[in-house]
Amino acid sequence: MQWNFKIISAICVAFAALTGCNDSIDEDIAPRQLVVEGYIDSDGYPSVFLTYSVTANDYDRPMSDNLVRWGKVTISDGDTSIILTGAPNNNSFPPYHYRTFEMVGTPGKHYSIKAEFHNDVATASAEMLNPVAINSVDFEPIADSDSLCATFVNFTAPSDTPAYFVVFTRSITANTPFQPCMLGALEITIPSDKCRLQVYKAKSDFSPSDEDFVPHFKRGEDIQVKLSRVTKEIYDFWLAFSNESTFGNSQFINTSANLPSNVTGGFGIWSVQASSSIAATVK
Amino acid sequence: MKTKLLHSVITTLRLPELIVPAVLTVFPVATLATEGDTLTHHTSLKEIVVSGASQSGTRIKADGTITLNNSRIGDMMQLFGEADAVRYLKMMPGVTTSSDYASGISIDGAEFSHTTYRIGDAPVFFPYHFGGVFSTFNNRHFSSTTLDRTCGKGKGPNMIGASIDFITPTDTDSSAHASLNVGIVNSGMSISIPVNRKLWLSASARLSYLNLLYGNLLEDNETKTRYDFHDVNITANYIASDADRLTINLFRNADRLKYTNDDYAMTTAMNWHNNLASLQWLHKSSHIEWKQNAYVSNFGSSLSLEMLDFIFSTPSIVTRIGSSGYLTSGNRFKWNAGYEVGYTHTSPQNVDYSGYINHSLREKNNFNSVDYTISAQCEIKPTEKLSVTPWCKFSGITSHSYSKVFVCPGTSITLKTGKNVVTSAIYKSLQTIHEAGFSDIGMASNFRITSTRQIKPQTAFTASIDYMRFLSVGHRHDFKLTAHAYYRKLDNAHEYSGNLISVLKDDYNVTDNIISGNGYSAGGNVMLSKERGRISGHISYAYGITRLKFSSSSQGYRPSANDLGHAVTAYARYEINRRFNVSAAWSFTSGRRTTPIKSIYIISENVIMQHGERNSARLPDYHHLDIAANYHFTSQGRLKLRHTIAVSVFNAYGRDNVEMQSFVIDSDTGRYHMKQNKSIYKYMPSISYAVEF
């Protein structure tokens, strides 16, 4: 009887010890890194968001801690270098960006960026290709919905394929900035192909928590669609971004690959893009 | 005196209890025949084979082979009103999943796809209903289930890991019987009837209505899950002659799952089915046993995503038509020879979508192969205590422009000394059908693909040793101690590296997204069990590591998704009286391997996670306690009916087992927030009623 009691006690202690073994994920400490989210469009001005990444085991801190307000961002087109000026940005997150009106994107040029803060330096460079014009935008009603419409953009593929595109949309009515739309990265392999792409709204993790994501625009809304031709490296980033933002929280699909980046010394993207855009009213 | 001696030998060897009275009955008759002076004709019996069902629920042989008596499993543990052999096998040492949602079991750290499940020697490619809570194998339809870690040695199919065989009853002498089971998740019935003296038919079916009663538990503010399934088994046994028996097995299951997430306006649908038909002929005479088998087995699945008018689906199919035959003969020198030939058609990820860019219809990805195996095996017993079983398989595969022949030899040695039995095995094995896909936990959406020049057959070299000892308490050998250690070196391990968006590309090629590498696994386990008596059960501990290295990665050897770590299982059953029994099962495993999130950042108002090295971390430990009680009673009428009421609670202490971990932004506070997707299987009660005659 005493023997049984000892055995049972030992088993209970062993179980209790195992149960308390490991109740949290292993987390290596990763150093904070600069995150560059920079855009320059053909015939457009550069705009750069500069933030810091957050170490996963130190995530519970205000987002304002991750903003870089006093960084130095330099852009060069090979001939000229411009230091961008920091300014508040009330239209999207992060609420602060670096910009200049002294440099305009020109197809055929290489653009490089250098972002500095304290001892951290992130650099990137990319070529601006020739833009492809949008032929038209059209809409189709969504079944079972009186107010939503599907949006389609039509364009002709260039003769030099493969060509890589990222589609951005913005709501003029809501005064939102251009953001890469869901499933908006595409590769065209057939030269001069007549392409018709359905475009969706961009998905934002900053939407109010009680607001469900609706990927379609509302009837009567003024929108702008931008078709940006990019290099393969930039396309690979936006394709992976699209996968992560669309399916990243699905339990059915494993998404643990890191986003590729053209930024050295940090995360993010220097998106040099040859763009054409079109405005329309959803109907 | 002789009777006593034989009794002690049989008890020592732990033969099933039913054999003992049978042999004890035969032995005095034989003794009389040799000693009686009125008998003039002497008959020498070289071998007497007496078979019977073990009263024990689980039997572990010296070589680690586990046999479950399915009729006893229902009495041991039921969950959601269903007794499930695969679920019960998860309580065996070294057999784990580490997840409530995982569809598959890892045996000795092997990949889920390295284990084959068979009915009538025909493979069932995906034997799970959703979430791995129970398998597609209706427990009432099968008499026993065996798990063989060596995959049948020289007689088994070409698989790297273990084989799990579901055996249909062959006893056609008993009378008709039937059972009806009514549960709150599903109901099922099983019937077994003699058509005439030679033909016996058995049929079983189950139908779920999970949505009706558990519907509210399967939804929250953001998500809604809907799920239903059915499965059907039909078996026909025909006795052609005293020595010949034909068996036909038919099996089908179909599952439909729909998961809606309002946050993303996305609906994920997953449908899958298995269809199987097999025909077996068994010729058994005093000198030889010849088993001939032909089958066709098909598995189809489809993962669909719907986001309003964006609809994406990726159906996959695998169909195998095969035949095998084995001839066994000999007494002291037992040998067998056999063959297997099969044609496999795989059609992975045939993507179709709408609501994206206009695209031309792609040609279907079809990968077909023919494989063949010739095998020979013998069992030599130089002494009573020692047996040696060498075998060799010659296998070949032809697939499109790829063709290769493999030689897979092996040897097993068993040594018995008193109460100790030691078995060691060393062998090479081969696998030509591979599994890959979007899910790390073996969901039905994963596809099968046959070997090609680019995706070469997997081969493994395995060395294992098993030890078994009967432990005496007083004069009874009530306890059994088993231990198992293994090492396996794996070549041409495959893993999927694609993502869902890349599948939409026009030039997507599935084989370009499968990476190959090498690996190894090593580990061991120990189990103390008590199989008989009012209190029965077992306690086990296992530890194992599995490492893989892929040529396309600079990471070197890294843990596999099925890297075991520590695992403990404890199971106890107490038979209060003949009518009432209670049981409890506790299982613990180190958390499932996962790729850790090291950093978080924002791009275009989306939270992006930067991951560390693949599978370099673990989710929180996985454990749960399941409790069950069964009450039996009988009623007399025109038929004597046996009734069972089964009550159970899955995860009785409400452990929040984490299935996935990620980070989101709390848009109200502007802070990151760790989001843990936890298993819905928590305090899951169930009650079922079964009646049988």
Short mmCIF file of N, CA, C and O in Angstrom, two decimals, chain B residues 134-232:
data_model
loop_
_atom_site.label_atom_id
_atom_site.label_comp_id
_atom_site.label_asym_id
_atom_site.label_seq_id
_atom_site.Cartn_x
_atom_site.Cartn_y
_atom_site.Cartn_z
N PHE B 134 -11.32 12.05 -34.71
CA PHE B 134 -11.45 10.63 -35.00
C PHE B 134 -11.28 10.35 -36.48
O PHE B 134 -11.43 11.22 -37.32
N SER B 135 -10.93 9.10 -36.72
CA SER B 135 -10.56 8.73 -38.08
C SER B 135 -11.80 8.32 -38.87
O SER B 135 -12.91 8.26 -38.35
N THR B 136 -11.56 8.02 -40.14
CA THR B 136 -12.67 7.59 -40.99
C THR B 136 -12.99 6.11 -40.79
O THR B 136 -13.89 5.59 -41.44
N PHE B 137 -12.22 5.45 -39.92
CA PHE B 137 -12.43 4.01 -39.73
C PHE B 137 -13.47 3.78 -38.65
O PHE B 137 -13.23 4.07 -37.48
N ASN B 138 -14.59 3.26 -39.05
CA ASN B 138 -15.68 2.99 -38.13
C ASN B 138 -15.30 1.79 -37.26
O ASN B 138 -15.16 0.67 -37.74
N ASN B 139 -15.11 2.06 -35.99
CA ASN B 139 -14.59 1.03 -35.10
C ASN B 139 -15.44 -0.23 -35.08
O ASN B 139 -14.92 -1.34 -34.95
N ARG B 140 -16.73 -0.07 -35.26
CA ARG B 140 -17.62 -1.24 -35.16
C ARG B 140 -17.46 -2.19 -36.35
O ARG B 140 -17.90 -3.32 -36.30
N HIS B 141 -16.87 -1.70 -37.40
CA HIS B 141 -16.78 -2.53 -38.60
C HIS B 141 -15.55 -3.43 -38.59
O HIS B 141 -15.49 -4.40 -39.34
N PHE B 142 -14.59 -3.10 -37.76
CA PHE B 142 -13.32 -3.83 -37.81
C PHE B 142 -13.10 -4.63 -36.53
O PHE B 142 -13.45 -4.17 -35.43
N SER B 143 -12.52 -5.78 -36.68
CA SER B 143 -12.30 -6.61 -35.49
C SER B 143 -11.02 -6.22 -34.78
O SER B 143 -10.94 -6.30 -33.56
N SER B 144 -10.02 -5.83 -35.51
CA SER B 144 -8.77 -5.44 -34.87
C SER B 144 -8.00 -4.44 -35.72
O SER B 144 -8.28 -4.25 -36.90
N THR B 145 -7.05 -3.80 -35.08
CA THR B 145 -6.20 -2.82 -35.75
C THR B 145 -4.76 -3.11 -35.35
O THR B 145 -4.48 -3.33 -34.17
N THR B 146 -3.89 -3.16 -36.33
CA THR B 146 -2.48 -3.42 -35.99
C THR B 146 -1.60 -2.27 -36.46
O THR B 146 -1.83 -1.68 -37.52
N LEU B 147 -0.64 -1.95 -35.64
CA LEU B 147 0.36 -0.94 -36.00
C LEU B 147 1.71 -1.63 -36.06
O LEU B 147 2.16 -2.22 -35.07
N ASP B 148 2.32 -1.61 -37.23
CA ASP B 148 3.62 -2.25 -37.42
C ASP B 148 4.64 -1.18 -37.80
O ASP B 148 4.57 -0.59 -38.88
N ARG B 149 5.57 -0.92 -36.89
CA ARG B 149 6.54 0.15 -37.14
C ARG B 149 7.49 -0.19 -38.29
O ARG B 149 8.12 0.70 -38.85
N THR B 150 7.62 -1.47 -38.64
CA THR B 150 8.49 -1.83 -39.76
C THR B 150 7.72 -1.94 -41.06
O THR B 150 8.28 -2.34 -42.07
N CYS B 151 6.46 -1.58 -41.02
CA CYS B 151 5.60 -1.62 -42.21
C CYS B 151 5.59 -3.00 -42.86
O CYS B 151 5.75 -3.14 -44.07
N GLY B 152 5.46 -4.01 -42.04
CA GLY B 152 5.28 -5.36 -42.57
C GLY B 152 6.55 -6.06 -43.00
O GLY B 152 6.49 -7.07 -43.69
N LYS B 153 7.66 -5.51 -42.63
CA LYS B 153 8.97 -6.09 -43.01
C LYS B 153 9.00 -6.33 -44.53
O LYS B 153 8.75 -5.44 -45.30
N GLY B 154 9.28 -7.59 -44.90
CA GLY B 154 9.37 -7.89 -46.33
C GLY B 154 8.02 -8.03 -47.00
O GLY B 154 7.93 -8.07 -48.23
N LYS B 155 6.94 -8.10 -46.22
CA LYS B 155 5.62 -8.34 -46.81
C LYS B 155 4.78 -7.09 -46.97
O LYS B 155 3.69 -7.14 -47.51
N GLY B 156 5.27 -5.98 -46.45
CA GLY B 156 4.45 -4.77 -46.44
C GLY B 156 4.63 -3.91 -47.67
O GLY B 156 5.45 -4.21 -48.55
N PRO B 157 3.85 -2.84 -47.74
CA PRO B 157 3.97 -1.93 -48.88
C PRO B 157 5.23 -1.07 -48.76
O PRO B 157 5.85 -1.02 -47.70
N ASN B 158 5.56 -0.41 -49.82
CA ASN B 158 6.73 0.46 -49.80
C ASN B 158 6.39 1.78 -49.13
O ASN B 158 5.84 2.70 -49.74
N MET B 159 6.70 1.85 -47.84
CA MET B 159 6.51 3.08 -47.07
C MET B 159 7.70 3.27 -46.14
O MET B 159 8.29 2.29 -45.67
N ILE B 160 8.01 4.51 -45.85
CA ILE B 160 9.15 4.81 -44.98
C ILE B 160 8.81 4.47 -43.52
O ILE B 160 9.66 4.01 -42.76
N GLY B 161 7.58 4.76 -43.13
CA GLY B 161 7.20 4.65 -41.73
C GLY B 161 6.44 3.38 -41.41
O GLY B 161 6.77 2.30 -41.88
N ALA B 162 5.40 3.55 -40.64
CA ALA B 162 4.65 2.40 -40.13
C ALA B 162 3.44 2.10 -41.00
O ALA B 162 3.03 2.91 -41.82
N SER B 163 2.89 0.92 -40.78
CA SER B 163 1.61 0.58 -41.44
C SER B 163 0.58 0.35 -40.34
O SER B 163 0.88 -0.23 -39.30
N ILE B 164 -0.62 0.86 -40.59
CA ILE B 164 -1.73 0.62 -39.68
C ILE B 164 -2.82 -0.09 -40.48
O ILE B 164 -3.34 0.46 -41.45
N ASP B 165 -3.09 -1.32 -40.08
CA ASP B 165 -4.04 -2.15 -40.84
C ASP B 165 -5.33 -2.34 -40.05
O ASP B 165 -5.30 -2.66 -38.86
N PHE B 166 -6.42 -2.17 -40.74
CA PHE B 166 -7.74 -2.37 -40.14
C PHE B 166 -8.29 -3.69 -40.66
O PHE B 166 -8.49 -3.85 -41.87
N ILE B 167 -8.49 -4.59 -39.73
CA ILE B 167 -8.82 -5.97 -40.11
C ILE B 167 -10.32 -6.18 -39.94
O ILE B 167 -10.88 -5.91 -38.87
N THR B 168 -10.94 -6.67 -40.99
CA THR B 168 -12.37 -6.95 -40.90
C THR B 168 -12.56 -8.37 -40.36
O THR B 168 -11.70 -9.23 -40.53
N PRO B 169 -13.70 -8.60 -39.69
CA PRO B 169 -13.90 -9.93 -39.10
C PRO B 169 -13.95 -11.01 -40.17
O PRO B 169 -14.47 -10.79 -41.27
N THR B 170 -13.42 -12.18 -39.85
CA THR B 170 -13.49 -13.30 -40.79
C THR B 170 -14.24 -14.47 -40.18
O THR B 170 -14.41 -15.50 -40.81
N ASP B 171 -14.69 -14.27 -38.94
CA ASP B 171 -15.40 -15.36 -38.26
C ASP B 171 -16.83 -15.44 -38.78
O ASP B 171 -17.68 -14.63 -38.43
N THR B 172 -17.08 -16.38 -39.64
CA THR B 172 -18.41 -16.49 -40.23
C THR B 172 -19.28 -17.52 -39.51
O THR B 172 -20.35 -17.87 -39.97
N ASP B 173 -18.79 -18.02 -38.39
CA ASP B 173 -19.57 -19.03 -37.67
C ASP B 173 -20.58 -18.43 -36.70
O ASP B 173 -21.54 -19.06 -36.33
N SER B 174 -20.33 -17.21 -36.29
CA SER B 174 -21.23 -16.63 -35.29
C SER B 174 -22.52 -16.17 -35.95
O SER B 174 -22.63 -16.06 -37.17
N SER B 175 -23.49 -15.89 -35.12
CA SER B 175 -24.79 -15.52 -35.65
C SER B 175 -24.82 -14.06 -36.07
O SER B 175 -23.87 -13.32 -35.83
N ALA B 176 -25.93 -13.65 -36.64
CA ALA B 176 -26.05 -12.26 -37.09
C ALA B 176 -26.00 -11.33 -35.89
O ALA B 176 -26.47 -11.67 -34.80
N HIS B 177 -25.40 -10.21 -36.10
CA HIS B 177 -25.41 -9.21 -35.03
C HIS B 177 -25.45 -7.82 -35.64
O HIS B 177 -25.09 -7.61 -36.80
N ALA B 178 -25.92 -6.89 -34.83
CA ALA B 178 -26.06 -5.51 -35.32
C ALA B 178 -25.90 -4.56 -34.14
O ALA B 178 -26.04 -4.95 -32.97
N SER B 179 -25.57 -3.33 -34.44
CA SER B 179 -25.49 -2.33 -33.38
C SER B 179 -25.93 -0.99 -33.95
O SER B 179 -25.78 -0.71 -35.14
N LEU B 180 -26.47 -0.20 -33.06
CA LEU B 180 -26.89 1.16 -33.42
C LEU B 180 -26.31 2.09 -32.38
O LEU B 180 -26.42 1.85 -31.18
N ASN B 181 -25.66 3.13 -32.85
CA ASN B 181 -25.04 4.08 -31.94
C ASN B 181 -25.61 5.46 -32.21
O ASN B 181 -25.59 5.93 -33.35
N VAL B 182 -26.11 6.10 -31.15
CA VAL B 182 -26.66 7.44 -31.32
C VAL B 182 -25.86 8.39 -30.44
O VAL B 182 -25.81 8.23 -29.21
N GLY B 183 -25.21 9.34 -31.07
CA GLY B 183 -24.42 10.31 -30.32
C GLY B 183 -24.87 11.71 -30.65
O GLY B 183 -25.76 11.92 -31.48
N ILE B 184 -24.24 12.70 -29.99
CA ILE B 184 -24.67 14.07 -30.26
C ILE B 184 -23.86 14.71 -31.39
O ILE B 184 -24.15 15.80 -31.83
N VAL B 185 -22.82 14.03 -31.85
CA VAL B 185 -22.06 14.50 -33.01
C VAL B 185 -22.49 13.74 -34.26
O VAL B 185 -22.66 14.31 -35.33
N ASN B 186 -22.63 12.45 -34.09
CA ASN B 186 -23.01 11.62 -35.22
C ASN B 186 -23.67 10.35 -34.72
O ASN B 186 -23.60 10.04 -33.53
N SER B 187 -24.29 9.65 -35.61
CA SER B 187 -24.87 8.35 -35.28
C SER B 187 -24.39 7.35 -36.32
O SER B 187 -24.02 7.72 -37.44
N GLY B 188 -24.43 6.10 -35.91
CA GLY B 188 -23.97 5.09 -36.84
C GLY B 188 -24.63 3.77 -36.58
O GLY B 188 -25.19 3.54 -35.49
N MET B 189 -24.61 2.94 -37.57
CA MET B 189 -25.12 1.59 -37.36
C MET B 189 -24.24 0.59 -38.08
O MET B 189 -23.55 0.92 -39.05
N SER B 190 -24.27 -0.59 -37.57
CA SER B 190 -23.45 -1.65 -38.13
C SER B 190 -24.26 -2.94 -38.10
O SER B 190 -24.94 -3.22 -37.10
N ILE B 191 -24.21 -3.68 -39.17
CA ILE B 191 -24.98 -4.92 -39.23
C ILE B 191 -24.13 -5.99 -39.90
O ILE B 191 -23.37 -5.71 -40.84
N SER B 192 -24.25 -7.19 -39.40
CA SER B 192 -23.47 -8.30 -39.92
C SER B 192 -24.39 -9.51 -40.02
O SER B 192 -24.93 -9.97 -39.01
N ILE B 193 -24.60 -9.99 -41.24
CA ILE B 193 -25.59 -11.07 -41.41
C ILE B 193 -25.07 -12.18 -42.31
O ILE B 193 -24.38 -11.91 -43.30
N PRO B 194 -25.40 -13.44 -41.97
CA PRO B 194 -25.06 -14.53 -42.87
C PRO B 194 -26.14 -14.65 -43.96
O PRO B 194 -27.32 -14.79 -43.65
N VAL B 195 -25.74 -14.54 -45.20
CA VAL B 195 -26.70 -14.69 -46.31
C VAL B 195 -27.00 -16.17 -46.50
O VAL B 195 -28.15 -16.57 -46.68
N ASN B 196 -25.97 -16.95 -46.46
CA ASN B 196 -26.11 -18.41 -46.43
C ASN B 196 -24.88 -18.97 -45.72
O ASN B 196 -24.13 -18.20 -45.11
N ARG B 197 -24.68 -20.25 -45.82
CA ARG B 197 -23.58 -20.84 -45.05
C ARG B 197 -22.21 -20.40 -45.56
O ARG B 197 -21.21 -20.55 -44.89
N LYS B 198 -22.19 -19.87 -46.78
CA LYS B 198 -20.89 -19.50 -47.35
C LYS B 198 -20.65 -18.00 -47.46
O LYS B 198 -19.52 -17.57 -47.61
N LEU B 199 -21.71 -17.26 -47.42
CA LEU B 199 -21.56 -15.81 -47.66
C LEU B 199 -22.00 -15.01 -46.44
O LEU B 199 -23.08 -15.26 -45.88
N TRP B 200 -21.19 -14.08 -46.06
CA TRP B 200 -21.41 -13.25 -44.88
C TRP B 200 -21.25 -11.79 -45.28
O TRP B 200 -20.26 -11.42 -45.90
N LEU B 201 -22.22 -10.97 -44.93
CA LEU B 201 -22.15 -9.54 -45.30
C LEU B 201 -22.12 -8.67 -44.05
O LEU B 201 -22.85 -8.91 -43.08
N SER B 202 -21.29 -7.67 -44.08
CA SER B 202 -21.23 -6.68 -42.99
C SER B 202 -21.30 -5.30 -43.61
O SER B 202 -20.67 -5.04 -44.64
N ALA B 203 -22.06 -4.44 -42.97
CA ALA B 203 -22.14 -3.05 -43.45
C ALA B 203 -22.20 -2.12 -42.25
O ALA B 203 -22.84 -2.42 -41.24
N SER B 204 -21.50 -1.00 -42.37
CA SER B 204 -21.50 0.00 -41.30
C SER B 204 -21.56 1.37 -41.93
O SER B 204 -20.99 1.59 -43.00
N ALA B 205 -22.22 2.27 -41.26
CA ALA B 205 -22.30 3.64 -41.79
C ALA B 205 -22.41 4.63 -40.64
O ALA B 205 -22.95 4.30 -39.57
N ARG B 206 -21.89 5.82 -40.86
CA ARG B 206 -22.00 6.89 -39.87
C ARG B 206 -22.38 8.18 -40.59
O ARG B 206 -21.95 8.44 -41.72
N LEU B 207 -23.16 8.98 -39.91
CA LEU B 207 -23.59 10.26 -40.46
C LEU B 207 -23.51 11.30 -39.35
O LEU B 207 -23.98 11.06 -38.24
N SER B 208 -22.91 12.43 -39.67
CA SER B 208 -22.75 13.45 -38.62
C SER B 208 -23.85 14.49 -38.71
O SER B 208 -24.46 14.69 -39.77
N TYR B 209 -24.12 15.12 -37.59
CA TYR B 209 -25.01 16.28 -37.55
C TYR B 209 -24.43 17.27 -36.54
O TYR B 209 -25.12 17.81 -35.70
N LEU B 210 -23.14 17.46 -36.68
CA LEU B 210 -22.38 18.34 -35.79
C LEU B 210 -22.96 19.74 -35.77
O LEU B 210 -23.02 20.40 -34.73
N ASN B 211 -23.39 20.21 -36.93
CA ASN B 211 -23.86 21.60 -37.03
C ASN B 211 -25.11 21.85 -36.18
O ASN B 211 -25.32 22.94 -35.69
N LEU B 212 -25.89 20.80 -36.02
CA LEU B 212 -27.15 20.99 -35.29
C LEU B 212 -26.91 21.28 -33.82
O LEU B 212 -27.45 22.22 -33.25
N LEU B 213 -26.07 20.46 -33.19
CA LEU B 213 -25.94 20.56 -31.74
C LEU B 213 -24.69 21.33 -31.29
O LEU B 213 -24.69 21.97 -30.26
N TYR B 214 -23.62 21.22 -32.07
CA TYR B 214 -22.40 21.92 -31.68
C TYR B 214 -22.23 23.23 -32.45
O TYR B 214 -21.21 23.88 -32.35
N GLY B 215 -23.23 23.58 -33.25
CA GLY B 215 -23.11 24.76 -34.11
C GLY B 215 -22.70 26.01 -33.36
O GLY B 215 -21.82 26.75 -33.79
N ASN B 216 -23.33 26.25 -32.20
CA ASN B 216 -23.00 27.46 -31.44
C ASN B 216 -21.59 27.43 -30.90
O ASN B 216 -20.95 28.47 -30.75
N LEU B 217 -21.10 26.23 -30.57
CA LEU B 217 -19.73 26.14 -30.05
C LEU B 217 -18.71 26.39 -31.15
O LEU B 217 -17.55 26.69 -30.88
N LEU B 218 -19.14 26.26 -32.39
CA LEU B 218 -18.22 26.38 -33.51
C LEU B 218 -18.23 27.78 -34.12
O LEU B 218 -17.80 27.96 -35.25
N GLU B 219 -18.74 28.74 -33.40
CA GLU B 219 -18.70 30.10 -33.93
C GLU B 219 -18.48 31.11 -32.82
O GLU B 219 -18.79 30.87 -31.66
N ASP B 220 -17.87 32.23 -33.20
CA ASP B 220 -17.71 33.34 -32.27
C ASP B 220 -18.06 34.63 -33.02
O ASP B 220 -18.71 34.58 -34.07
N ASN B 221 -17.61 35.77 -32.49
CA ASN B 221 -17.99 37.03 -33.12
C ASN B 221 -17.48 37.16 -34.55
O ASN B 221 -18.08 37.82 -35.38
N GLU B 222 -16.31 36.57 -34.81
CA GLU B 222 -15.68 36.75 -36.12
C GLU B 222 -15.82 35.55 -37.03
O GLU B 222 -15.84 35.69 -38.24
N THR B 223 -15.85 34.35 -36.43
CA THR B 223 -15.75 33.16 -37.26
C THR B 223 -16.94 32.22 -37.07
O THR B 223 -17.59 32.22 -36.03
N LYS B 224 -17.17 31.45 -38.09
CA LYS B 224 -18.25 30.46 -38.04
C LYS B 224 -17.77 29.21 -38.78
O LYS B 224 -17.23 29.31 -39.88
N THR B 225 -17.93 28.07 -38.13
CA THR B 225 -17.49 26.81 -38.75
C THR B 225 -18.70 25.90 -38.95
O THR B 225 -19.53 25.77 -38.06
N ARG B 226 -18.77 25.32 -40.10
CA ARG B 226 -19.81 24.33 -40.39
C ARG B 226 -19.14 23.09 -40.97
O ARG B 226 -18.25 23.20 -41.81
N TYR B 227 -19.61 21.93 -40.51
CA TYR B 227 -18.90 20.71 -40.90
C TYR B 227 -19.84 19.51 -40.87
O TYR B 227 -20.66 19.38 -39.96
N ASP B 228 -19.76 18.66 -41.85
CA ASP B 228 -20.48 17.39 -41.78
C ASP B 228 -19.72 16.31 -42.54
O ASP B 228 -18.86 16.62 -43.37
N PHE B 229 -20.03 15.09 -42.22
CA PHE B 229 -19.33 13.97 -42.88
C PHE B 229 -20.21 12.74 -42.90
O PHE B 229 -21.20 12.65 -42.16
N HIS B 230 -19.85 11.80 -43.70
CA HIS B 230 -20.41 10.46 -43.62
C HIS B 230 -19.35 9.45 -44.04
O HIS B 230 -18.42 9.81 -44.77
N ASP B 231 -19.47 8.26 -43.54
CA ASP B 231 -18.61 7.18 -44.02
C ASP B 231 -19.37 5.87 -44.05
O ASP B 231 -20.32 5.66 -43.27
N VAL B 232 -19.00 5.03 -44.98
CA VAL B 232 -19.70 3.75 -45.20
C VAL B 232 -18.67 2.65 -45.43
O VAL B 232 -17.69 2.86 -46.16
#
